[in-house]
mmCIF file of C-alpha atoms in Angstrom:
data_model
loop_
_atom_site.group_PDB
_atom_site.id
_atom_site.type_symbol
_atom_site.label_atom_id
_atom_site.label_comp_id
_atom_site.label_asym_id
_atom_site.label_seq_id
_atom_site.Cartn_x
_atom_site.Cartn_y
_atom_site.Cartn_z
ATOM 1 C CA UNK W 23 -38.266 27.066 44.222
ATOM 2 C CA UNK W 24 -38.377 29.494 46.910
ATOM 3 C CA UNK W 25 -39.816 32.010 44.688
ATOM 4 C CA UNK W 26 -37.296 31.898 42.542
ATOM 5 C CA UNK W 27 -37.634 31.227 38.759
ATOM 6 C CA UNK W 28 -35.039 30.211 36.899
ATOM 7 C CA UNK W 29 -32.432 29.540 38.804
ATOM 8 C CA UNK W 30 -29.355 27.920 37.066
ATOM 9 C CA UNK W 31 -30.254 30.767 34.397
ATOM 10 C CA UNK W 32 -28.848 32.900 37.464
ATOM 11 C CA UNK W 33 -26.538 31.488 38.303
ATOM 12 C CA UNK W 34 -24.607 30.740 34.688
ATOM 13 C CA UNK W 35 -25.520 34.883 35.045
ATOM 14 C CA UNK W 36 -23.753 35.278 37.968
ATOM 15 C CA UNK W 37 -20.796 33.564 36.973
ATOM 16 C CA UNK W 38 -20.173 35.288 33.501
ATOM 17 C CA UNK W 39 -20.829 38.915 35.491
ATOM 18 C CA UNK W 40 -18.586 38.415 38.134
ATOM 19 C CA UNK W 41 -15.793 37.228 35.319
ATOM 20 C CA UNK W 42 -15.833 40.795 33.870
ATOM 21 C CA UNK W 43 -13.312 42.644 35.089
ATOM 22 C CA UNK W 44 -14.356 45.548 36.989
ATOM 23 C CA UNK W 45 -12.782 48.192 39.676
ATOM 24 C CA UNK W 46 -13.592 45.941 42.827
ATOM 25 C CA UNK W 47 -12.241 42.524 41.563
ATOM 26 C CA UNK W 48 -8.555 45.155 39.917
ATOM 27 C CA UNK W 49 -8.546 46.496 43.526
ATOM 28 C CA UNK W 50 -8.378 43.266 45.123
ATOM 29 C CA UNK W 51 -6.060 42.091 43.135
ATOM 30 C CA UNK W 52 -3.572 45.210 43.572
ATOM 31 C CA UNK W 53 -3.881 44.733 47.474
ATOM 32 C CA UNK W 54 -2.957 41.048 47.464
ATOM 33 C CA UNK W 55 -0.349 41.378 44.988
ATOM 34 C CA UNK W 56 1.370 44.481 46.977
ATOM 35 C CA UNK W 57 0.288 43.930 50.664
ATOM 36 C CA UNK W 58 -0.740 40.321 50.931
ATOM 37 C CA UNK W 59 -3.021 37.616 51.869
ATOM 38 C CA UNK W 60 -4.718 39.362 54.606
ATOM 39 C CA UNK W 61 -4.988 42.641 53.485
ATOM 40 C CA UNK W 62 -6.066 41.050 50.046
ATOM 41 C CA UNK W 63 -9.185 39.476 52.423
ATOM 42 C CA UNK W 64 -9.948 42.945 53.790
ATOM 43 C CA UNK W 65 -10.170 44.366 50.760
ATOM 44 C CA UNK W 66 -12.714 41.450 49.444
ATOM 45 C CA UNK W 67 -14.563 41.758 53.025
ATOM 46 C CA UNK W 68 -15.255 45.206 51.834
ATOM 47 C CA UNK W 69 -16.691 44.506 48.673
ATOM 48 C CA UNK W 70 -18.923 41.890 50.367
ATOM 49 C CA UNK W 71 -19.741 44.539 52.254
ATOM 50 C CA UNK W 72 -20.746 47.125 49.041
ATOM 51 C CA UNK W 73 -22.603 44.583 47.687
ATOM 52 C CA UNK W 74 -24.609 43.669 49.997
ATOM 53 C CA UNK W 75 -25.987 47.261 50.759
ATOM 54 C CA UNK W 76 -26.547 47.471 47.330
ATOM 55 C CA UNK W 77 -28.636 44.287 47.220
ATOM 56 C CA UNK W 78 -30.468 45.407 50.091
ATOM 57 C CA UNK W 79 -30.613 48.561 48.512
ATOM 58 C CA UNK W 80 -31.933 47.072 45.692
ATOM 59 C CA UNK W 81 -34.904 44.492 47.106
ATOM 60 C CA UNK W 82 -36.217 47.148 49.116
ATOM 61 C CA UNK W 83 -37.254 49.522 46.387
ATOM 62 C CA UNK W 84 -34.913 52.285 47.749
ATOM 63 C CA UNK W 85 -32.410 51.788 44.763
ATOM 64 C CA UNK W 86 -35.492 52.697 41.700
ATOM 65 C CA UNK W 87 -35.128 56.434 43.272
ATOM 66 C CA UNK W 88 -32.013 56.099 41.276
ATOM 67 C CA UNK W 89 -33.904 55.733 37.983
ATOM 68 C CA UNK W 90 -37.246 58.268 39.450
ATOM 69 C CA UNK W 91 -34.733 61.018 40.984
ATOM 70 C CA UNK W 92 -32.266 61.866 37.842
ATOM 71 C CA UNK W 93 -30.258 64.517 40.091
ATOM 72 C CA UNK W 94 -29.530 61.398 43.290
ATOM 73 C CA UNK W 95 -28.072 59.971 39.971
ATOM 74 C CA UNK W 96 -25.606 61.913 38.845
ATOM 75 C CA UNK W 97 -24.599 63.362 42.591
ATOM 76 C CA UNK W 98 -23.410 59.143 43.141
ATOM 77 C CA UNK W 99 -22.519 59.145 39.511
ATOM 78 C CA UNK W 100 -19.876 61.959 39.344
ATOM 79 C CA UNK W 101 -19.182 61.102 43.084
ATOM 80 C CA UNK W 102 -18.400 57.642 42.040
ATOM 81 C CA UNK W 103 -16.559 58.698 38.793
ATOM 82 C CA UNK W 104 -14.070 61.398 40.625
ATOM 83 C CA UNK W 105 -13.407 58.704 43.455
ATOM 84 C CA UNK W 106 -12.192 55.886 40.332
ATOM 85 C CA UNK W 107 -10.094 58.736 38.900
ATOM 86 C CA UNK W 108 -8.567 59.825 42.154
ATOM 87 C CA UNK W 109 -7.650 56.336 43.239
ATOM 88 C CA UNK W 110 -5.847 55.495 39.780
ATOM 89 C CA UNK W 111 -3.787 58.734 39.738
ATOM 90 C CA UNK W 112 -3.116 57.630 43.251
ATOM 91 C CA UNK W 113 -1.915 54.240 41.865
ATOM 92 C CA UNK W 114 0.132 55.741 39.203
ATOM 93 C CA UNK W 115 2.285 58.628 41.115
ATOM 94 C CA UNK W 116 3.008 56.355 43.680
ATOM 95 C CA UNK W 117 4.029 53.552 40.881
ATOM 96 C CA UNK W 118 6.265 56.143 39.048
ATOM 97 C CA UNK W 119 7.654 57.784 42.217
ATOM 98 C CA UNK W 120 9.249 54.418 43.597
ATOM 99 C CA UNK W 121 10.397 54.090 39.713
ATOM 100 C CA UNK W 122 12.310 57.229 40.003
ATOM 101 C CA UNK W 123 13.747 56.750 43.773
ATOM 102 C CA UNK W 124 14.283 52.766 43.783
ATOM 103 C CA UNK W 125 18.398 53.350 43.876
ATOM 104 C CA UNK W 126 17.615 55.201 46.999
ATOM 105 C CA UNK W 127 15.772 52.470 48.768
ATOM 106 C CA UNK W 128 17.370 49.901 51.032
ATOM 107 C CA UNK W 129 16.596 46.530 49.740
ATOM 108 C CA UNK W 130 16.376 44.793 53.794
ATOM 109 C CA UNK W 131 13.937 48.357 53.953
ATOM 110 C CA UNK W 132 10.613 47.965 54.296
ATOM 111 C CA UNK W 133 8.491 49.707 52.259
ATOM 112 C CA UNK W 134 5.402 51.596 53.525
ATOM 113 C CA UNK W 135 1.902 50.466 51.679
ATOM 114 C CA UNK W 136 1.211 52.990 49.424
ATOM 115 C CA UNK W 137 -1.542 55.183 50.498
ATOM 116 C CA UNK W 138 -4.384 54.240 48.381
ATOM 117 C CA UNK W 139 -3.848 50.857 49.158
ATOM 118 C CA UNK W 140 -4.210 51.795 52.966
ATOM 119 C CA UNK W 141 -7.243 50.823 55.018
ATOM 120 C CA UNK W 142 -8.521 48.510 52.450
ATOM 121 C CA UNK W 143 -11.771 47.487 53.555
ATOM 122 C CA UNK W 144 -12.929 51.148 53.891
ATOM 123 C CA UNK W 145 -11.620 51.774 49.997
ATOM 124 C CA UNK W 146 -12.883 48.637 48.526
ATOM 125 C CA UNK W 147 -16.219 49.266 50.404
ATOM 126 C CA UNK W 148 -16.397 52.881 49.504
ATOM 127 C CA UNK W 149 -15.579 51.769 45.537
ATOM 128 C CA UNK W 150 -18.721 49.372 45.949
ATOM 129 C CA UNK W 151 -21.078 51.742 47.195
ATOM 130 C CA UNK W 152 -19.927 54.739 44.839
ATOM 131 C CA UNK W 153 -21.300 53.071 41.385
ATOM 132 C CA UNK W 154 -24.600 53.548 40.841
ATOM 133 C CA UNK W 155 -24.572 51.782 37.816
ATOM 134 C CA UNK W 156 -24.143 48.437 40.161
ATOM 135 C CA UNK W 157 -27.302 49.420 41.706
ATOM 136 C CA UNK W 158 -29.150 49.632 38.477
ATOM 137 C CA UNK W 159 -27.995 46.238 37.479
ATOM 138 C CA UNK W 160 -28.951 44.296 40.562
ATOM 139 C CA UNK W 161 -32.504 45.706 40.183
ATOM 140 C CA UNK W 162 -32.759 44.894 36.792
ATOM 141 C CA UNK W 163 -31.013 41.773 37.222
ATOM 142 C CA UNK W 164 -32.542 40.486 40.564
ATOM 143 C CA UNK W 165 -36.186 41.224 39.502
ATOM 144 C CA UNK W 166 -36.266 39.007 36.327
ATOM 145 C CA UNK W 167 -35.322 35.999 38.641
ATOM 146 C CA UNK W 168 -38.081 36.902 41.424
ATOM 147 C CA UNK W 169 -41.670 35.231 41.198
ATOM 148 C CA UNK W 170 -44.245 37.807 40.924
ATOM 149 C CA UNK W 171 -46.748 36.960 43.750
ATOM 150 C CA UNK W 172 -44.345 35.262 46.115
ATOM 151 C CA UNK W 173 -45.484 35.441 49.639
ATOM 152 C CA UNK W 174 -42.634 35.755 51.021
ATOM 153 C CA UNK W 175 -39.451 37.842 48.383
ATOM 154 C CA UNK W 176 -36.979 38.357 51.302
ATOM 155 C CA UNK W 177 -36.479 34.859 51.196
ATOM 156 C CA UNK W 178 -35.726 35.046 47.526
ATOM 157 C CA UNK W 179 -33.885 37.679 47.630
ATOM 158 C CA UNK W 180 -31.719 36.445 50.596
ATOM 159 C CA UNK W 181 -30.759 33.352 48.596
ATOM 160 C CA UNK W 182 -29.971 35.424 44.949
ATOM 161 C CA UNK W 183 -27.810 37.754 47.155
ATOM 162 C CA UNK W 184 -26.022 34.834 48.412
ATOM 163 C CA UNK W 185 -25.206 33.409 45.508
ATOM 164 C CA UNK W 186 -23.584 36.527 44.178
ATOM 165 C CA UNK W 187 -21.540 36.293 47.338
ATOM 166 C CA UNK W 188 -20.384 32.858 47.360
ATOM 167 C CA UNK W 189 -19.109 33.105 43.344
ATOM 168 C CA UNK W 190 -17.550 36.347 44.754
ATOM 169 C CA UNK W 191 -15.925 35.442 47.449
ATOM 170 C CA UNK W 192 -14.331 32.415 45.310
ATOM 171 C CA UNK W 193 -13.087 34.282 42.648
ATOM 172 C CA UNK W 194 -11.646 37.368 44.819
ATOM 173 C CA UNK W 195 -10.098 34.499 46.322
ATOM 174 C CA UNK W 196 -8.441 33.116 43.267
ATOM 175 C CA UNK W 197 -7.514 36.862 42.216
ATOM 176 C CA UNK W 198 -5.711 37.257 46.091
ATOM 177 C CA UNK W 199 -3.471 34.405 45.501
ATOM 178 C CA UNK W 200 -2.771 35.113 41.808
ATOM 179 C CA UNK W 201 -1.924 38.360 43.680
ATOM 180 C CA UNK W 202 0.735 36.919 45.590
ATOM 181 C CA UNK W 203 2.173 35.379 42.856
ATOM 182 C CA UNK W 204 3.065 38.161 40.714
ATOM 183 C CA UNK W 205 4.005 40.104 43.548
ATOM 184 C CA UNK W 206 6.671 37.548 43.700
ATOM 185 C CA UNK W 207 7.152 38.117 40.269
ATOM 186 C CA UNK W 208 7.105 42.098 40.245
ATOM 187 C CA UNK W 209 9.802 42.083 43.464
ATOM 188 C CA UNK W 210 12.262 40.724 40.950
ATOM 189 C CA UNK W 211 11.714 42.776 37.934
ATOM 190 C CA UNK W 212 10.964 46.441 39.217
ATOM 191 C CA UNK W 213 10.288 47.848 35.491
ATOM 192 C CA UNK W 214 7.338 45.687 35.121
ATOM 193 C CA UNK W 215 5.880 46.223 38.832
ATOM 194 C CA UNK W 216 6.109 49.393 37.651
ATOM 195 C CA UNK W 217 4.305 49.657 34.116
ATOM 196 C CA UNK W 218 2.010 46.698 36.085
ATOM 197 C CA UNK W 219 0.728 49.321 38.347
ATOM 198 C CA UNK W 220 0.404 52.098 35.600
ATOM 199 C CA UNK W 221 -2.032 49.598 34.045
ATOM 200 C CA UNK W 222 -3.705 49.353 36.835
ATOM 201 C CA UNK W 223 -4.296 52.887 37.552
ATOM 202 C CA UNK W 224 -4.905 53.448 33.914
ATOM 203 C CA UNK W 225 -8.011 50.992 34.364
ATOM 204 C CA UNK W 226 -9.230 52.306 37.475
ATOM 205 C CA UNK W 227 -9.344 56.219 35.418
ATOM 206 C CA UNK W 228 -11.193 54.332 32.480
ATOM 207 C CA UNK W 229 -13.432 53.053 35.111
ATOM 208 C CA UNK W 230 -14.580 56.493 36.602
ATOM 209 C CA UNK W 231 -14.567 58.268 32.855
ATOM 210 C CA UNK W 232 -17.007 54.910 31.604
ATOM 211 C CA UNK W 233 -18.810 55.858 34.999
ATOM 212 C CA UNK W 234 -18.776 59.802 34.526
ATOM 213 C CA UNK W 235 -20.386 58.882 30.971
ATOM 214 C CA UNK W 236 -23.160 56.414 31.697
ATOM 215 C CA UNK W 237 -27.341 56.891 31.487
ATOM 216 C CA UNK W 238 -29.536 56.102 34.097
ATOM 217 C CA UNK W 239 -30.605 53.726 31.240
#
C-alpha cells in the first residue's frame, strides 16, 4: 500500500514508542500542569515541530551522517545531553526556591512561569532536535516499513511521518489535560508540587546522563 509494507506492524510500533516516557512527552506535561492548556499546546506544537525535521532529516539520507561522521555525533550528543541536564536543574532550583519562600508569597499573587518553562515551543522544539539518538531510531525504524523499489518513497514516508504525528498529538493531548488536573491538585498541597517537580527535573538529568552515555549503535 503506498509503498508501505507492513503497516499495522507500524503502527502497533508507533503506539508502544510513543507510550515510553521520554523528555518531550515529561515536558509537556510540566507546561500544562504549571502554565496551562495553551501553553501545554505550544509546547506539543514544538515537538511536532522536532519531529518532523527529524523525519525529514531522516528520509532524506542527511540523518546516516550521524552513524558515517562519529564526531557530528557526539557534538549533538553532548549538546543534547548538557541541554537535558540544564533544563532539570532549572526545574529543580526553581521547585525548591518557591519551597523555601512560599510564606512570602501572596496567595491573590500571581506567580511568574518559571523560566525554563518560558517560551515553550522554542524549548520543547530545541529538546526534539537536540537527541540524536531520535534520529537514529526513525532511520532504523522508518526504513524497515519502506518498500525497496518504490517509485515514489516521499509518499511513504509522508504517510509514516504522519502517523507518528497523529498518535502524538493525541497522547500529548491526554498528557496536557492530565496536566491540568494535577495542577489542580499540586495548588492545594504545595509539598507535593514541590517533590512533583523534583521528580521531574530528576528525570529530565537522567535523560541527558542516558543521552551523554549512548553509542551511535
Amino acid at each position: 500500500m503506498l509503498g508501505i509494507t507492513d503497516f499495522w506492524t507500524y503502527v502497533l510500533g508507533v503506539v508502544a514508542i510513543i507510550l515510553l516516557p521520554g523528555p518531550n512527552s515529561i515536558f509537556v506535561l510540566s507546561v500544562g500542569a504549571q502554565r496551562g492548556v495553551r501553553a501545554g499546546y505550544q509546547a506539543a506544537a514544538g515537538v511536532f515541530l522536532g519531529d518532523a525535521v527529524l523525519m525529514i532529516l531522516s528520509a532524506t539520507g542527511v540523518a546516516s551522517l550521524l552513524s558515517t561522521y562519529p564526531p557530528l555525533f557526539l557534538v549533538l550528543k553532548y549538546a543534547g545531553a548538557a541541554y537535558l541536564g540544564w533544563v532539570g536543574l532549572n526545574i529543580i532550583r526553581g521547585a525548591w526556591g518557591k519551597w523555601r519562600n512560599r510564606a512570602e508569597i501572596a496567595p491573590a499573587a500571581v506567580e511568574e512561569p518559571p523560566a525554563e518553562l518560558q517560551r515553550p515551543f522554542r524549548r520543547a522544539a530545541v529538546i526534539s532536535l537536540l537527541n540524536p539518538k531520535a534520529i537514529l531510531f526513525f532511520v532504523s525504524f522508518f526504513i524497515q516499513f519502506v518498500e525497496p523499489g518504490y517509485a515514489h518513497p516521499a509518499v511513504s514516508f509522508l504517510i509514516l511521518g504522519a502517523v507518528v504525528q497523529f498518535f502524538s498529538a493525541l497522547y500529548l493531548t491526554a498528557l496536557i489535560f492530565g496536566g491540568r488536573y494535577l495542577a489542580g491538585q499540586f495548588q492545594r498541597r504545595q509539598r507535593l508540587a514541590t517533590g512533583a517537580a523534583t521528580a521531574v527535573g530528576a528525570l529530565f538529568v537522567g535523560f541527558g546522563i542516558k543521552l551523554a552515555t549512548a553509542s551511535v549503535g
